[in-house]
Amino acid sequence: MRKPIIAGNWKMNNTPAEAKALIEELIPLVKDAKCDVVVCPTYVCLETVKKLIAGTNIKIGAQNMHWEEKGAFTGEISPKMLVAMGMDYVILGHSERRQYFAETDETVNKKTLAAVAHNLIPIICVGETLEQREAGVTADLVRTQTKAALKGLTAEQVKDVVIAYEPVWAIGTGRTATSADANEVIGIIRKAVEEDFGGEAAGAVRIQYGGSMNPGNATELMGMPEIDGGLIGGASLKAVDFSKVVNY
Ligand code: 3PY
């Protein structure tokens, strides 16, 4: 049985003071969650949030990182630094990073290998644009992105990775894939994992749905057999909304 995992991607929102207020409101609302609960604040809020969640059931992740441990990479943060700050997870290859910051399948793969080598759990995002969906290449695209991201890992390592299927056209738009569509594409991703790493790894890897998941659609999405959780954007910025998704 795969334990569901709901993660909040705060994106570029919240000052440390706002993050403190949000997490303090959230802690009591999700304390009885049956799923793994993760929040992913900006780098500048990680320390504040990490301190506040001590002793709770909430885990913490960053939204990106570089693959090198250190060096002349102005503006970047390394896996070693995230580990030193006590991070558990790191989101990699979010479509906003692919779209606006030239993230490629190759860099996502380098980051995935670095995350796993440092015992950070990567939440690897894959998903198609509207044009790709309309061109009928969704399955090919998510298969390629998934296989490229995981290349070089062992089957044992793949079991602990988290993948997020986020159709780009459903991100921040209020549009959601139907639960049947999301379930089908996640099934395709799982099959791609099986082809490269075998049935045991594919059966263990957790695959989330992301893209305008909210209190109104979480129960239905989470009821689908292939969907193991959610990567939540806008709804993770309000403690009550995020807690309703977590307690779906
Ligand atoms: C969204 O739901 O908007 C997301 O991008 C989650 O990562």
PDB file of C-alpha atoms and ligand atoms in Angstrom:
ATOM      1  CA  MET A   1       0.000   0.000   0.000  1.00  0.00           C
ATOM      2  CA  ARG A   2       1.334   3.407  -0.966  1.00  0.00           C
ATOM      3  CA  LYS A   3       0.893   6.106   1.686  1.00  0.00           C
ATOM      4  CA  PRO A   4      -0.689   9.193   0.113  1.00  0.00           C
ATOM      5  CA  ILE A   5       1.364  12.379   0.153  1.00  0.00           C
ATOM      6  CA  ILE A   6      -0.047  15.895  -0.084  1.00  0.00           C
ATOM      7  CA  ALA A   7       2.485  18.671  -0.598  1.00  0.00           C
ATOM      8  CA  GLY A   8       1.931  22.427  -0.697  1.00  0.00           C
ATOM      9  CA  ASN A   9       3.957  24.300  -3.294  1.00  0.00           C
ATOM     10  CA  TRP A  10       3.915  27.856  -2.000  1.00  0.00           C
ATOM     11  CA  LYS A  11       5.753  29.112  -5.103  1.00  0.00           C
ATOM     12  CA  MET A  12       7.041  32.730  -4.764  1.00  0.00           C
ATOM     13  CA  ASN A  13       4.666  33.684  -1.975  1.00  0.00           C
ATOM     14  CA  ASN A  14       4.970  34.646   1.711  1.00  0.00           C
ATOM     15  CA  THR A  15       7.522  36.637   3.661  1.00  0.00           C
ATOM     16  CA  PRO A  16       8.951  34.874   6.731  1.00  0.00           C
ATOM     17  CA  ALA A  17       6.331  36.622   8.897  1.00  0.00           C
ATOM     18  CA  GLU A  18       3.514  35.497   6.579  1.00  0.00           C
ATOM     19  CA  ALA A  19       4.952  31.988   6.462  1.00  0.00           C
ATOM     20  CA  LYS A  20       4.974  31.894  10.263  1.00  0.00           C
ATOM     21  CA  ALA A  21       1.320  32.915  10.450  1.00  0.00           C
ATOM     22  CA  LEU A  22       0.325  30.347   7.811  1.00  0.00           C
ATOM     23  CA  ILE A  23       2.180  27.437   9.366  1.00  0.00           C
ATOM     24  CA  GLU A  24       0.962  28.248  12.887  1.00  0.00           C
ATOM     25  CA  GLU A  25      -2.608  28.158  11.635  1.00  0.00           C
ATOM     26  CA  LEU A  26      -1.981  24.959   9.668  1.00  0.00           C
ATOM     27  CA  ILE A  27      -0.322  22.809  12.338  1.00  0.00           C
ATOM     28  CA  PRO A  28      -3.447  22.054  14.430  1.00  0.00           C
ATOM     29  CA  LEU A  29      -5.621  21.642  11.328  1.00  0.00           C
ATOM     30  CA  VAL A  30      -3.563  18.774   9.872  1.00  0.00           C
ATOM     31  CA  LYS A  31      -2.332  17.052  13.028  1.00  0.00           C
ATOM     32  CA  ASP A  32      -4.512  13.975  12.468  1.00  0.00           C
ATOM     33  CA  ALA A  33      -3.782  13.602   8.750  1.00  0.00           C
ATOM     34  CA  LYS A  34      -3.621  10.053   7.445  1.00  0.00           C
ATOM     35  CA  CYS A  35      -1.338  11.082   4.590  1.00  0.00           C
ATOM     36  CA  ASP A  36       2.189  12.496   4.571  1.00  0.00           C
ATOM     37  CA  VAL A  37       1.973  16.299   4.734  1.00  0.00           C
ATOM     38  CA  VAL A  38       4.692  18.470   3.199  1.00  0.00           C
ATOM     39  CA  VAL A  39       5.075  22.221   2.771  1.00  0.00           C
ATOM     40  CA  CYS A  40       7.492  23.774   0.287  1.00  0.00           C
ATOM     41  CA  PRO A  41       8.140  27.435   1.123  1.00  0.00           C
ATOM     42  CA  THR A  42      10.657  29.726  -0.607  1.00  0.00           C
ATOM     43  CA  TYR A  43      14.306  29.433   0.429  1.00  0.00           C
ATOM     44  CA  VAL A  44      14.080  32.523   2.648  1.00  0.00           C
ATOM     45  CA  CYS A  45      11.287  30.967   4.734  1.00  0.00           C
ATOM     46  CA  LEU A  46      12.750  27.476   5.112  1.00  0.00           C
ATOM     47  CA  GLU A  47      14.486  28.118   8.414  1.00  0.00           C
ATOM     48  CA  THR A  48      11.461  29.827   9.988  1.00  0.00           C
ATOM     49  CA  VAL A  49       9.081  27.070   8.904  1.00  0.00           C
ATOM     50  CA  LYS A  50      11.498  24.268   9.805  1.00  0.00           C
ATOM     51  CA  LYS A  51      11.686  25.543  13.399  1.00  0.00           C
ATOM     52  CA  LEU A  52       7.919  25.910  13.697  1.00  0.00           C
ATOM     53  CA  ILE A  53       7.117  22.376  12.465  1.00  0.00           C
ATOM     54  CA  ALA A  54       9.511  20.684  14.906  1.00  0.00           C
ATOM     55  CA  GLY A  55       7.647  17.880  16.674  1.00  0.00           C
ATOM     56  CA  THR A  56       4.661  17.983  14.288  1.00  0.00           C
ATOM     57  CA  ASN A  57       3.646  15.628  11.459  1.00  0.00           C
ATOM     58  CA  ILE A  58       4.525  18.217   8.799  1.00  0.00           C
ATOM     59  CA  LYS A  59       7.602  17.720   6.633  1.00  0.00           C
ATOM     60  CA  ILE A  60       9.361  20.386   4.624  1.00  0.00           C
ATOM     61  CA  GLY A  61      10.880  20.730   1.176  1.00  0.00           C
ATOM     62  CA  ALA A  62      12.473  23.305  -1.089  1.00  0.00           C
ATOM     63  CA  GLN A  63      11.093  24.231  -4.499  1.00  0.00           C
ATOM     64  CA  ASN A  64      14.304  23.734  -6.498  1.00  0.00           C
ATOM     65  CA  MET A  65      18.068  23.280  -6.124  1.00  0.00           C
ATOM     66  CA  HIS A  66      21.280  23.064  -8.153  1.00  0.00           C
ATOM     67  CA  TRP A  67      22.886  19.661  -8.652  1.00  0.00           C
ATOM     68  CA  GLU A  68      26.418  20.709  -7.611  1.00  0.00           C
ATOM     69  CA  GLU A  69      27.458  20.795  -3.960  1.00  0.00           C
ATOM     70  CA  LYS A  70      29.094  24.229  -4.211  1.00  0.00           C
ATOM     71  CA  GLY A  71      30.798  26.586  -6.610  1.00  0.00           C
ATOM     72  CA  ALA A  72      30.433  29.634  -8.815  1.00  0.00           C
ATOM     73  CA  PHE A  73      26.685  29.416  -9.451  1.00  0.00           C
ATOM     74  CA  THR A  74      25.397  32.832  -8.363  1.00  0.00           C
ATOM     75  CA  GLY A  75      21.896  32.694  -6.963  1.00  0.00           C
ATOM     76  CA  GLU A  76      21.776  28.911  -6.648  1.00  0.00           C
ATOM     77  CA  ILE A  77      21.311  26.641  -3.611  1.00  0.00           C
ATOM     78  CA  SER A  78      22.937  23.217  -3.315  1.00  0.00           C
ATOM     79  CA  PRO A  79      21.634  19.864  -2.060  1.00  0.00           C
ATOM     80  CA  LYS A  80      24.240  19.957   0.691  1.00  0.00           C
ATOM     81  CA  MET A  81      22.813  23.272   1.924  1.00  0.00           C
ATOM     82  CA  LEU A  82      19.261  21.931   1.928  1.00  0.00           C
ATOM     83  CA  VAL A  83      20.356  18.905   3.919  1.00  0.00           C
ATOM     84  CA  ALA A  84      22.188  21.144   6.388  1.00  0.00           C
ATOM     85  CA  MET A  85      18.908  23.031   6.860  1.00  0.00           C
ATOM     86  CA  GLY A  86      17.066  19.798   7.625  1.00  0.00           C
ATOM     87  CA  MET A  87      15.044  19.562   4.423  1.00  0.00           C
ATOM     88  CA  ASP A  88      13.221  16.320   3.672  1.00  0.00           C
ATOM     89  CA  TYR A  89      12.024  16.954   0.098  1.00  0.00           C
ATOM     90  CA  VAL A  90      12.802  19.058  -2.947  1.00  0.00           C
ATOM     91  CA  ILE A  91      10.484  19.821  -5.875  1.00  0.00           C
ATOM     92  CA  LEU A  92      12.299  19.369  -9.189  1.00  0.00           C
ATOM     93  CA  GLY A  93      11.340  20.225 -12.757  1.00  0.00           C
ATOM     94  CA  HIS A  94       8.141  22.117 -11.985  1.00  0.00           C
ATOM     95  CA  SER A  95       6.663  23.327 -15.275  1.00  0.00           C
ATOM     96  CA  GLU A  96       7.221  26.953 -14.217  1.00  0.00           C
ATOM     97  CA  ARG A  97      10.925  26.178 -13.962  1.00  0.00           C
ATOM     98  CA  ARG A  98      10.882  24.347 -17.301  1.00  0.00           C
ATOM     99  CA  GLN A  99       8.936  27.222 -18.898  1.00  0.00           C
ATOM    100  CA  TYR A 100      10.629  30.318 -17.399  1.00  0.00           C
ATOM    101  CA  PHE A 101      14.052  29.115 -16.232  1.00  0.00           C
ATOM    102  CA  ALA A 102      15.190  26.797 -19.027  1.00  0.00           C
ATOM    103  CA  GLU A 103      14.938  23.637 -16.936  1.00  0.00           C
ATOM    104  CA  THR A 104      15.382  20.606 -19.208  1.00  0.00           C
ATOM    105  CA  ASP A 105      14.968  16.852 -18.855  1.00  0.00           C
ATOM    106  CA  GLU A 106      18.757  16.697 -18.555  1.00  0.00           C
ATOM    107  CA  THR A 107      19.003  19.193 -15.681  1.00  0.00           C
ATOM    108  CA  VAL A 108      16.035  17.569 -13.932  1.00  0.00           C
ATOM    109  CA  ASN A 109      17.894  14.264 -14.148  1.00  0.00           C
ATOM    110  CA  LYS A 110      21.111  15.766 -12.725  1.00  0.00           C
ATOM    111  CA  LYS A 111      19.118  17.304  -9.872  1.00  0.00           C
ATOM    112  CA  THR A 112      17.256  14.049  -9.220  1.00  0.00           C
ATOM    113  CA  LEU A 113      20.502  12.082  -8.960  1.00  0.00           C
ATOM    114  CA  ALA A 114      21.981  14.737  -6.659  1.00  0.00           C
ATOM    115  CA  ALA A 115      18.878  14.828  -4.451  1.00  0.00           C
ATOM    116  CA  VAL A 116      18.834  11.054  -4.009  1.00  0.00           C
ATOM    117  CA  ALA A 117      22.582  10.974  -3.353  1.00  0.00           C
ATOM    118  CA  HIS A 118      21.988  13.469  -0.521  1.00  0.00           C
ATOM    119  CA  ASN A 119      18.961  11.625   0.897  1.00  0.00           C
ATOM    120  CA  LEU A 120      16.536  14.322  -0.162  1.00  0.00           C
ATOM    121  CA  ILE A 121      13.279  12.972  -1.579  1.00  0.00           C
ATOM    122  CA  PRO A 122      12.689  14.544  -4.990  1.00  0.00           C
ATOM    123  CA  ILE A 123       9.168  15.457  -6.066  1.00  0.00           C
ATOM    124  CA  ILE A 124       9.695  15.300  -9.828  1.00  0.00           C
ATOM    125  CA  CYS A 125       7.139  17.169 -11.930  1.00  0.00           C
ATOM    126  CA  VAL A 126       6.101  16.032 -15.384  1.00  0.00           C
ATOM    127  CA  GLY A 127       3.212  17.109 -17.568  1.00  0.00           C
ATOM    128  CA  GLU A 128       2.082  18.318 -20.958  1.00  0.00           C
ATOM    129  CA  THR A 129       1.152  21.763 -22.268  1.00  0.00           C
ATOM    130  CA  LEU A 130      -2.233  22.434 -23.844  1.00  0.00           C
ATOM    131  CA  GLU A 131      -0.702  22.307 -27.343  1.00  0.00           C
ATOM    132  CA  GLN A 132       0.880  18.942 -26.583  1.00  0.00           C
ATOM    133  CA  ARG A 133      -2.390  17.585 -25.209  1.00  0.00           C
ATOM    134  CA  GLU A 134      -4.266  18.779 -28.279  1.00  0.00           C
ATOM    135  CA  ALA A 135      -1.595  17.270 -30.535  1.00  0.00           C
ATOM    136  CA  GLY A 136      -2.184  13.915 -28.829  1.00  0.00           C
ATOM    137  CA  VAL A 137       1.373  13.533 -27.509  1.00  0.00           C
ATOM    138  CA  THR A 138       0.604  13.517 -23.749  1.00  0.00           C
ATOM    139  CA  ALA A 139       1.516   9.861 -23.238  1.00  0.00           C
ATOM    140  CA  ASP A 140       4.788  10.097 -25.182  1.00  0.00           C
ATOM    141  CA  LEU A 141       5.749  13.284 -23.403  1.00  0.00           C
ATOM    142  CA  VAL A 142       5.150  12.134 -19.826  1.00  0.00           C
ATOM    143  CA  ARG A 143       6.896   8.843 -20.581  1.00  0.00           C
ATOM    144  CA  THR A 144       9.942  10.669 -21.950  1.00  0.00           C
ATOM    145  CA  GLN A 145      10.052  13.149 -19.046  1.00  0.00           C
ATOM    146  CA  THR A 146       9.672  10.377 -16.460  1.00  0.00           C
ATOM    147  CA  LYS A 147      12.297   8.076 -17.951  1.00  0.00           C
ATOM    148  CA  ALA A 148      14.737  10.962 -18.460  1.00  0.00           C
ATOM    149  CA  ALA A 149      14.335  12.199 -14.877  1.00  0.00           C
ATOM    150  CA  LEU A 150      14.913   8.775 -13.312  1.00  0.00           C
ATOM    151  CA  LYS A 151      17.804   7.659 -15.559  1.00  0.00           C
ATOM    152  CA  GLY A 152      20.734   6.360 -13.497  1.00  0.00           C
ATOM    153  CA  LEU A 153      18.768   5.570 -10.322  1.00  0.00           C
ATOM    154  CA  THR A 154      18.458   1.999  -9.055  1.00  0.00           C
ATOM    155  CA  ALA A 155      15.047   0.327  -8.735  1.00  0.00           C
ATOM    156  CA  GLU A 156      15.468   0.519  -4.960  1.00  0.00           C
ATOM    157  CA  GLN A 157      16.036   4.290  -5.121  1.00  0.00           C
ATOM    158  CA  VAL A 158      13.078   4.813  -7.445  1.00  0.00           C
ATOM    159  CA  LYS A 159      10.731   3.334  -4.840  1.00  0.00           C
ATOM    160  CA  ASP A 160      11.238   6.359  -2.575  1.00  0.00           C
ATOM    161  CA  VAL A 161      10.964   9.031  -5.240  1.00  0.00           C
ATOM    162  CA  VAL A 162       7.752  11.052  -5.649  1.00  0.00           C
ATOM    163  CA  ILE A 163       6.487  12.015  -9.108  1.00  0.00           C
ATOM    164  CA  ALA A 164       3.906  14.741  -9.663  1.00  0.00           C
ATOM    165  CA  TYR A 165       1.801  14.685 -12.808  1.00  0.00           C
ATOM    166  CA  GLU A 166       0.946  18.319 -13.456  1.00  0.00           C
ATOM    167  CA  PRO A 167      -0.743  19.100 -16.764  1.00  0.00           C
ATOM    168  CA  VAL A 168       0.641  22.562 -17.510  1.00  0.00           C
ATOM    169  CA  TRP A 169      -2.727  23.806 -18.752  1.00  0.00           C
ATOM    170  CA  ALA A 170      -4.223  23.082 -15.320  1.00  0.00           C
ATOM    171  CA  ILE A 171      -1.636  25.016 -13.310  1.00  0.00           C
ATOM    172  CA  GLY A 172      -2.853  28.238 -11.777  1.00  0.00           C
ATOM    173  CA  THR A 173      -5.713  28.352 -14.282  1.00  0.00           C
ATOM    174  CA  GLY A 174      -8.459  26.896 -12.132  1.00  0.00           C
ATOM    175  CA  ARG A 175      -8.845  24.140 -14.754  1.00  0.00           C
ATOM    176  CA  THR A 176      -8.370  20.592 -13.486  1.00  0.00           C
ATOM    177  CA  ALA A 177      -7.878  17.395 -15.432  1.00  0.00           C
ATOM    178  CA  THR A 178     -10.871  15.131 -14.910  1.00  0.00           C
ATOM    179  CA  SER A 179     -10.148  12.505 -12.306  1.00  0.00           C
ATOM    180  CA  ALA A 180     -10.371   9.845 -15.033  1.00  0.00           C
ATOM    181  CA  ASP A 181      -7.852  11.684 -17.254  1.00  0.00           C
ATOM    182  CA  ALA A 182      -5.463  12.259 -14.360  1.00  0.00           C
ATOM    183  CA  ASN A 183      -5.763   8.609 -13.338  1.00  0.00           C
ATOM    184  CA  GLU A 184      -5.087   7.445 -16.888  1.00  0.00           C
ATOM    185  CA  VAL A 185      -1.971   9.589 -17.365  1.00  0.00           C
ATOM    186  CA  ILE A 186      -0.630   8.602 -13.950  1.00  0.00           C
ATOM    187  CA  GLY A 187      -1.122   4.981 -14.997  1.00  0.00           C
ATOM    188  CA  ILE A 188       0.988   5.705 -18.101  1.00  0.00           C
ATOM    189  CA  ILE A 189       3.716   7.224 -15.901  1.00  0.00           C
ATOM    190  CA  ARG A 190       3.665   4.168 -13.623  1.00  0.00           C
ATOM    191  CA  LYS A 191       3.962   1.880 -16.660  1.00  0.00           C
ATOM    192  CA  ALA A 192       6.990   3.878 -17.836  1.00  0.00           C
ATOM    193  CA  VAL A 193       8.577   3.354 -14.408  1.00  0.00           C
ATOM    194  CA  GLU A 194       7.804  -0.362 -14.648  1.00  0.00           C
ATOM    195  CA  GLU A 195       9.474  -0.656 -18.069  1.00  0.00           C
ATOM    196  CA  ASP A 196      12.749   0.732 -16.730  1.00  0.00           C
ATOM    197  CA  PHE A 197      12.758  -0.376 -13.091  1.00  0.00           C
ATOM    198  CA  GLY A 198      10.369  -3.307 -12.765  1.00  0.00           C
ATOM    199  CA  GLY A 199       7.003  -3.941 -11.154  1.00  0.00           C
ATOM    200  CA  GLU A 200       8.128  -3.608  -7.557  1.00  0.00           C
ATOM    201  CA  ALA A 201       9.497  -0.096  -8.047  1.00  0.00           C
ATOM    202  CA  ALA A 202       6.460   0.926 -10.110  1.00  0.00           C
ATOM    203  CA  GLY A 203       4.144  -0.430  -7.439  1.00  0.00           C
ATOM    204  CA  ALA A 204       5.939   1.507  -4.714  1.00  0.00           C
ATOM    205  CA  VAL A 205       6.605   4.881  -6.334  1.00  0.00           C
ATOM    206  CA  ARG A 206       4.117   7.553  -5.280  1.00  0.00           C
ATOM    207  CA  ILE A 207       2.617   9.639  -8.061  1.00  0.00           C
ATOM    208  CA  GLN A 208       0.713  12.802  -7.200  1.00  0.00           C
ATOM    209  CA  TYR A 209      -1.698  14.837  -9.252  1.00  0.00           C
ATOM    210  CA  GLY A 210      -1.058  18.588  -9.369  1.00  0.00           C
ATOM    211  CA  GLY A 211      -2.834  21.419 -11.110  1.00  0.00           C
ATOM    212  CA  SER A 212      -5.568  23.390  -9.382  1.00  0.00           C
ATOM    213  CA  MET A 213      -6.290  20.625  -6.868  1.00  0.00           C
ATOM    214  CA  ASN A 214      -8.450  22.184  -4.164  1.00  0.00           C
ATOM    215  CA  PRO A 215     -10.960  21.341  -1.404  1.00  0.00           C
ATOM    216  CA  GLY A 216     -13.702  20.964  -4.016  1.00  0.00           C
ATOM    217  CA  ASN A 217     -12.049  18.270  -6.118  1.00  0.00           C
ATOM    218  CA  ALA A 218      -9.559  16.596  -3.749  1.00  0.00           C
ATOM    219  CA  THR A 219     -11.873  13.811  -2.577  1.00  0.00           C
ATOM    220  CA  GLU A 220     -12.690  12.704  -6.104  1.00  0.00           C
ATOM    221  CA  LEU A 221      -9.089  12.892  -7.328  1.00  0.00           C
ATOM    222  CA  MET A 222      -7.791  11.077  -4.236  1.00  0.00           C
ATOM    223  CA  GLY A 223     -10.387   8.349  -4.770  1.00  0.00           C
ATOM    224  CA  MET A 224      -8.734   7.276  -8.021  1.00  0.00           C
ATOM    225  CA  PRO A 225      -6.588   4.138  -7.747  1.00  0.00           C
ATOM    226  CA  GLU A 226      -3.460   5.515  -9.446  1.00  0.00           C
ATOM    227  CA  ILE A 227      -3.435   8.897  -7.671  1.00  0.00           C
ATOM    228  CA  ASP A 228      -1.279   8.822  -4.548  1.00  0.00           C
ATOM    229  CA  GLY A 229      -1.542  12.429  -3.513  1.00  0.00           C
ATOM    230  CA  GLY A 230      -1.428  16.008  -4.652  1.00  0.00           C
ATOM    231  CA  LEU A 231       0.987  18.833  -5.272  1.00  0.00           C
ATOM    232  CA  ILE A 232      -1.081  21.849  -4.330  1.00  0.00           C
ATOM    233  CA  GLY A 233      -0.480  25.383  -5.598  1.00  0.00           C
ATOM    234  CA  GLY A 234      -2.911  28.189  -4.764  1.00  0.00           C
ATOM    235  CA  ALA A 235      -4.946  26.215  -2.215  1.00  0.00           C
ATOM    236  CA  SER A 236      -1.802  25.613  -0.131  1.00  0.00           C
ATOM    237  CA  LEU A 237      -1.564  29.326   0.657  1.00  0.00           C
ATOM    238  CA  LYS A 238      -4.661  29.243   2.849  1.00  0.00           C
ATOM    239  CA  ALA A 239      -4.373  27.019   5.914  1.00  0.00           C
ATOM    240  CA  VAL A 240      -8.052  26.078   5.945  1.00  0.00           C
ATOM    241  CA  ASP A 241      -8.122  25.185   2.236  1.00  0.00           C
ATOM    242  CA  PHE A 242      -4.887  23.204   2.407  1.00  0.00           C
ATOM    243  CA  SER A 243      -6.092  21.344   5.507  1.00  0.00           C
ATOM    244  CA  LYS A 244      -9.310  20.402   3.688  1.00  0.00           C
ATOM    245  CA  VAL A 245      -7.243  18.892   0.873  1.00  0.00           C
ATOM    246  CA  VAL A 246      -4.989  17.088   3.362  1.00  0.00           C
ATOM    247  CA  ASN A 247      -8.025  15.742   5.240  1.00  0.00           C
ATOM    248  CA  TYR A 248      -9.786  14.867   1.937  1.00  0.00           C
TER     249      TYR A 248
HETATM  250  C1  3PY B   1      -0.627  24.241  -9.026  1.00  0.00           C
HETATM  251  O1  3PY B   1      -1.515  23.517  -8.571  1.00  0.00           O
HETATM  252  O2  3PY B   1      -0.865  25.351  -9.493  1.00  0.00           O
HETATM  253  C2  3PY B   1       0.764  23.790  -9.023  1.00  0.00           C
HETATM  254  O3  3PY B   1       1.545  24.203  -9.855  1.00  0.00           O
HETATM  255  C3  3PY B   1       1.238  22.892  -7.963  1.00  0.00           C
HETATM  256  O4  3PY B   1       2.605  22.676  -8.052  1.00  0.00           O
END
